Amino acid sequence: QVQLVESGGGLVQAGGSLRLSCVSSGAPFGINVMGWHRQAPGKQRELVASITPSGTKYYAEFVKGRFTISRDNAKNTVSLQMNSLKPEETAVYYCNARSPITSRNSWGQGTQVTVSS
């Protein structure tokens, strides 16, 4: 019953920055672990970053130091600030919500991030 809508994707040059946002509706937001995943053409979806309701953060090693995940439980949003983007990070980026009660995953429709050389 969680609905997630991502925004903020687009075309940037290598080394540039983008800030992705995801707004949640349809279910309580604050109890869910939130995450950002990405999927490049022909590749599996991979976890980029996640954040617990209390603010504990996890980053994949390949983005550590460049990306920052944050959430605002009052606004039902989770964001991903992406800096120093690389062409190989071109992918569709998906917002994810995981219920700590049911372990059910909900996904947004994705937002395209294209990093040009």
PDB file of C-alpha atoms in Angstrom:
ATOM      1  CA  GLN A   1       0.000   0.000   0.000  1.00  0.00           C
ATOM      2  CA  VAL A   2       3.020   2.252  -0.076  1.00  0.00           C
ATOM      3  CA  GLN A   3       3.211   4.525  -3.083  1.00  0.00           C
ATOM      4  CA  LEU A   4       6.566   6.043  -3.929  1.00  0.00           C
ATOM      5  CA  VAL A   5       7.295   8.713  -6.494  1.00  0.00           C
ATOM      6  CA  GLU A   6      10.828   9.710  -7.416  1.00  0.00           C
ATOM      7  CA  SER A   7      11.968  12.932  -8.975  1.00  0.00           C
ATOM      8  CA  GLY A   8      15.156  14.804  -9.675  1.00  0.00           C
ATOM      9  CA  GLY A   9      16.765  12.647 -12.321  1.00  0.00           C
ATOM     10  CA  GLY A  10      18.178  14.067 -15.485  1.00  0.00           C
ATOM     11  CA  LEU A  11      21.234  14.519 -17.636  1.00  0.00           C
ATOM     12  CA  VAL A  12      24.471  15.698 -16.083  1.00  0.00           C
ATOM     13  CA  GLN A  13      28.093  15.759 -17.122  1.00  0.00           C
ATOM     14  CA  ALA A  14      30.686  13.620 -15.409  1.00  0.00           C
ATOM     15  CA  GLY A  15      31.648  15.201 -12.126  1.00  0.00           C
ATOM     16  CA  GLY A  16      28.308  16.886 -11.753  1.00  0.00           C
ATOM     17  CA  SER A  17      25.670  16.542  -9.077  1.00  0.00           C
ATOM     18  CA  LEU A  18      22.021  15.642  -8.792  1.00  0.00           C
ATOM     19  CA  ARG A  19      19.631  15.458  -5.896  1.00  0.00           C
ATOM     20  CA  LEU A  20      16.952  12.790  -6.065  1.00  0.00           C
ATOM     21  CA  SER A  21      13.806  12.967  -3.998  1.00  0.00           C
ATOM     22  CA  CYS A  22      11.136  10.442  -3.173  1.00  0.00           C
ATOM     23  CA  VAL A  23       7.776  11.139  -1.615  1.00  0.00           C
ATOM     24  CA  SER A  24       5.804   8.379   0.059  1.00  0.00           C
ATOM     25  CA  SER A  25       2.072   8.062   0.515  1.00  0.00           C
ATOM     26  CA  GLY A  26      -0.530   5.446   1.321  1.00  0.00           C
ATOM     27  CA  ALA A  27       1.131   4.097   4.452  1.00  0.00           C
ATOM     28  CA  PRO A  28       3.000   5.403   7.480  1.00  0.00           C
ATOM     29  CA  PHE A  29       6.416   6.570   6.352  1.00  0.00           C
ATOM     30  CA  GLY A  30       8.359   6.810   9.567  1.00  0.00           C
ATOM     31  CA  ILE A  31       8.437   3.096  10.358  1.00  0.00           C
ATOM     32  CA  ASN A  32      10.015   2.016   7.088  1.00  0.00           C
ATOM     33  CA  VAL A  33      13.618   1.531   6.171  1.00  0.00           C
ATOM     34  CA  MET A  34      14.114   3.618   3.056  1.00  0.00           C
ATOM     35  CA  GLY A  35      16.627   3.065   0.336  1.00  0.00           C
ATOM     36  CA  TRP A  36      17.819   4.030  -3.080  1.00  0.00           C
ATOM     37  CA  HIS A  37      18.685   1.398  -5.655  1.00  0.00           C
ATOM     38  CA  ARG A  38      19.818   1.713  -9.229  1.00  0.00           C
ATOM     39  CA  GLN A  39      19.656  -0.470 -12.289  1.00  0.00           C
ATOM     40  CA  ALA A  40      21.686   0.026 -15.422  1.00  0.00           C
ATOM     41  CA  PRO A  41      20.675  -1.597 -18.717  1.00  0.00           C
ATOM     42  CA  GLY A  42      21.537  -5.279 -18.727  1.00  0.00           C
ATOM     43  CA  LYS A  43      22.545  -5.273 -15.084  1.00  0.00           C
ATOM     44  CA  GLN A  44      20.948  -6.260 -11.814  1.00  0.00           C
ATOM     45  CA  ARG A  45      19.453  -3.737  -9.484  1.00  0.00           C
ATOM     46  CA  GLU A  46      21.876  -2.770  -6.751  1.00  0.00           C
ATOM     47  CA  LEU A  47      21.546  -1.041  -3.427  1.00  0.00           C
ATOM     48  CA  VAL A  48      23.080   2.409  -3.331  1.00  0.00           C
ATOM     49  CA  ALA A  49      22.138   3.661   0.122  1.00  0.00           C
ATOM     50  CA  SER A  50      19.600   3.126   2.872  1.00  0.00           C
ATOM     51  CA  ILE A  51      18.441   4.855   6.005  1.00  0.00           C
ATOM     52  CA  THR A  52      16.512   3.585   9.005  1.00  0.00           C
ATOM     53  CA  PRO A  53      13.660   5.450  10.707  1.00  0.00           C
ATOM     54  CA  SER A  54      16.088   6.693  13.348  1.00  0.00           C
ATOM     55  CA  GLY A  55      18.596   7.922  10.799  1.00  0.00           C
ATOM     56  CA  THR A  56      21.195   5.171  10.670  1.00  0.00           C
ATOM     57  CA  LYS A  57      22.733   5.204   7.205  1.00  0.00           C
ATOM     58  CA  TYR A  58      24.302   2.632   4.963  1.00  0.00           C
ATOM     59  CA  TYR A  59      26.226   3.301   1.776  1.00  0.00           C
ATOM     60  CA  ALA A  60      27.533   0.983  -0.854  1.00  0.00           C
ATOM     61  CA  GLU A  61      31.299   1.215  -0.997  1.00  0.00           C
ATOM     62  CA  PHE A  62      31.263   2.563  -4.523  1.00  0.00           C
ATOM     63  CA  VAL A  63      29.360   5.697  -3.514  1.00  0.00           C
ATOM     64  CA  LYS A  64      30.713   6.275  -0.019  1.00  0.00           C
ATOM     65  CA  GLY A  65      31.995   9.797   0.372  1.00  0.00           C
ATOM     66  CA  ARG A  66      30.139  11.057  -2.691  1.00  0.00           C
ATOM     67  CA  PHE A  67      26.480  10.348  -1.990  1.00  0.00           C
ATOM     68  CA  THR A  68      24.379  11.340   0.997  1.00  0.00           C
ATOM     69  CA  ILE A  69      21.027   9.872   1.922  1.00  0.00           C
ATOM     70  CA  SER A  70      18.606  11.702   4.181  1.00  0.00           C
ATOM     71  CA  ARG A  71      14.993  11.534   5.241  1.00  0.00           C
ATOM     72  CA  ASP A  72      12.367  13.834   6.608  1.00  0.00           C
ATOM     73  CA  ASN A  73       9.726  11.823   8.399  1.00  0.00           C
ATOM     74  CA  ALA A  74       7.491  14.852   8.821  1.00  0.00           C
ATOM     75  CA  LYS A  75       7.401  15.358   5.051  1.00  0.00           C
ATOM     76  CA  ASN A  76       7.393  11.665   4.107  1.00  0.00           C
ATOM     77  CA  THR A  77      10.433  12.118   1.918  1.00  0.00           C
ATOM     78  CA  VAL A  78      13.800  10.534   1.376  1.00  0.00           C
ATOM     79  CA  SER A  79      16.515  12.156  -0.690  1.00  0.00           C
ATOM     80  CA  LEU A  80      19.796  11.189  -2.258  1.00  0.00           C
ATOM     81  CA  GLN A  81      22.405  13.826  -2.908  1.00  0.00           C
ATOM     82  CA  MET A  82      24.792  12.559  -5.559  1.00  0.00           C
ATOM     83  CA  ASN A  83      28.084  14.319  -6.144  1.00  0.00           C
ATOM     84  CA  SER A  84      31.000  13.625  -8.463  1.00  0.00           C
ATOM     85  CA  LEU A  85      28.868  11.482 -10.709  1.00  0.00           C
ATOM     86  CA  LYS A  86      30.523   9.055 -13.081  1.00  0.00           C
ATOM     87  CA  PRO A  87      29.325   7.890 -16.509  1.00  0.00           C
ATOM     88  CA  GLU A  88      29.092   4.308 -15.288  1.00  0.00           C
ATOM     89  CA  GLU A  89      26.495   5.444 -12.782  1.00  0.00           C
ATOM     90  CA  THR A  90      24.011   6.052 -15.546  1.00  0.00           C
ATOM     91  CA  ALA A  91      20.964   4.078 -14.478  1.00  0.00           C
ATOM     92  CA  VAL A  92      17.381   4.214 -13.405  1.00  0.00           C
ATOM     93  CA  TYR A  93      17.309   5.076  -9.732  1.00  0.00           C
ATOM     94  CA  TYR A  94      14.522   3.627  -7.629  1.00  0.00           C
ATOM     95  CA  CYS A  95      13.166   4.580  -4.260  1.00  0.00           C
ATOM     96  CA  ASN A  96      12.485   1.658  -1.945  1.00  0.00           C
ATOM     97  CA  ALA A  97      10.532   1.212   1.259  1.00  0.00           C
ATOM     98  CA  ARG A  98      10.865  -1.866   3.423  1.00  0.00           C
ATOM     99  CA  SER A  99       8.434  -2.605   6.202  1.00  0.00           C
ATOM    100  CA  PRO A 100      10.040  -3.780   9.439  1.00  0.00           C
ATOM    101  CA  ILE A 101       6.805  -5.603  10.236  1.00  0.00           C
ATOM    102  CA  THR A 102       6.186  -7.554   7.038  1.00  0.00           C
ATOM    103  CA  SER A 103       9.532  -7.153   5.237  1.00  0.00           C
ATOM    104  CA  ARG A 104       7.525  -6.131   2.191  1.00  0.00           C
ATOM    105  CA  ASN A 105       9.311  -4.004  -0.352  1.00  0.00           C
ATOM    106  CA  SER A 106       7.651  -1.190  -2.229  1.00  0.00           C
ATOM    107  CA  TRP A 107       9.187   0.508  -5.229  1.00  0.00           C
ATOM    108  CA  GLY A 108       8.769   3.732  -7.076  1.00  0.00           C
ATOM    109  CA  GLN A 109       8.626   3.944 -10.841  1.00  0.00           C
ATOM    110  CA  GLY A 110      12.210   5.093 -11.056  1.00  0.00           C
ATOM    111  CA  THR A 111      13.908   8.212 -12.304  1.00  0.00           C
ATOM    112  CA  GLN A 112      16.512   8.206 -15.052  1.00  0.00           C
ATOM    113  CA  VAL A 113      19.975   9.497 -14.285  1.00  0.00           C
ATOM    114  CA  THR A 114      22.275   9.911 -17.259  1.00  0.00           C
ATOM    115  CA  VAL A 115      25.879  10.937 -16.765  1.00  0.00           C
ATOM    116  CA  SER A 116      27.680  11.991 -19.911  1.00  0.00           C
ATOM    117  CA  SER A 117      31.410  11.982 -20.534  1.00  0.00           C
TER     118      SER A 117
END
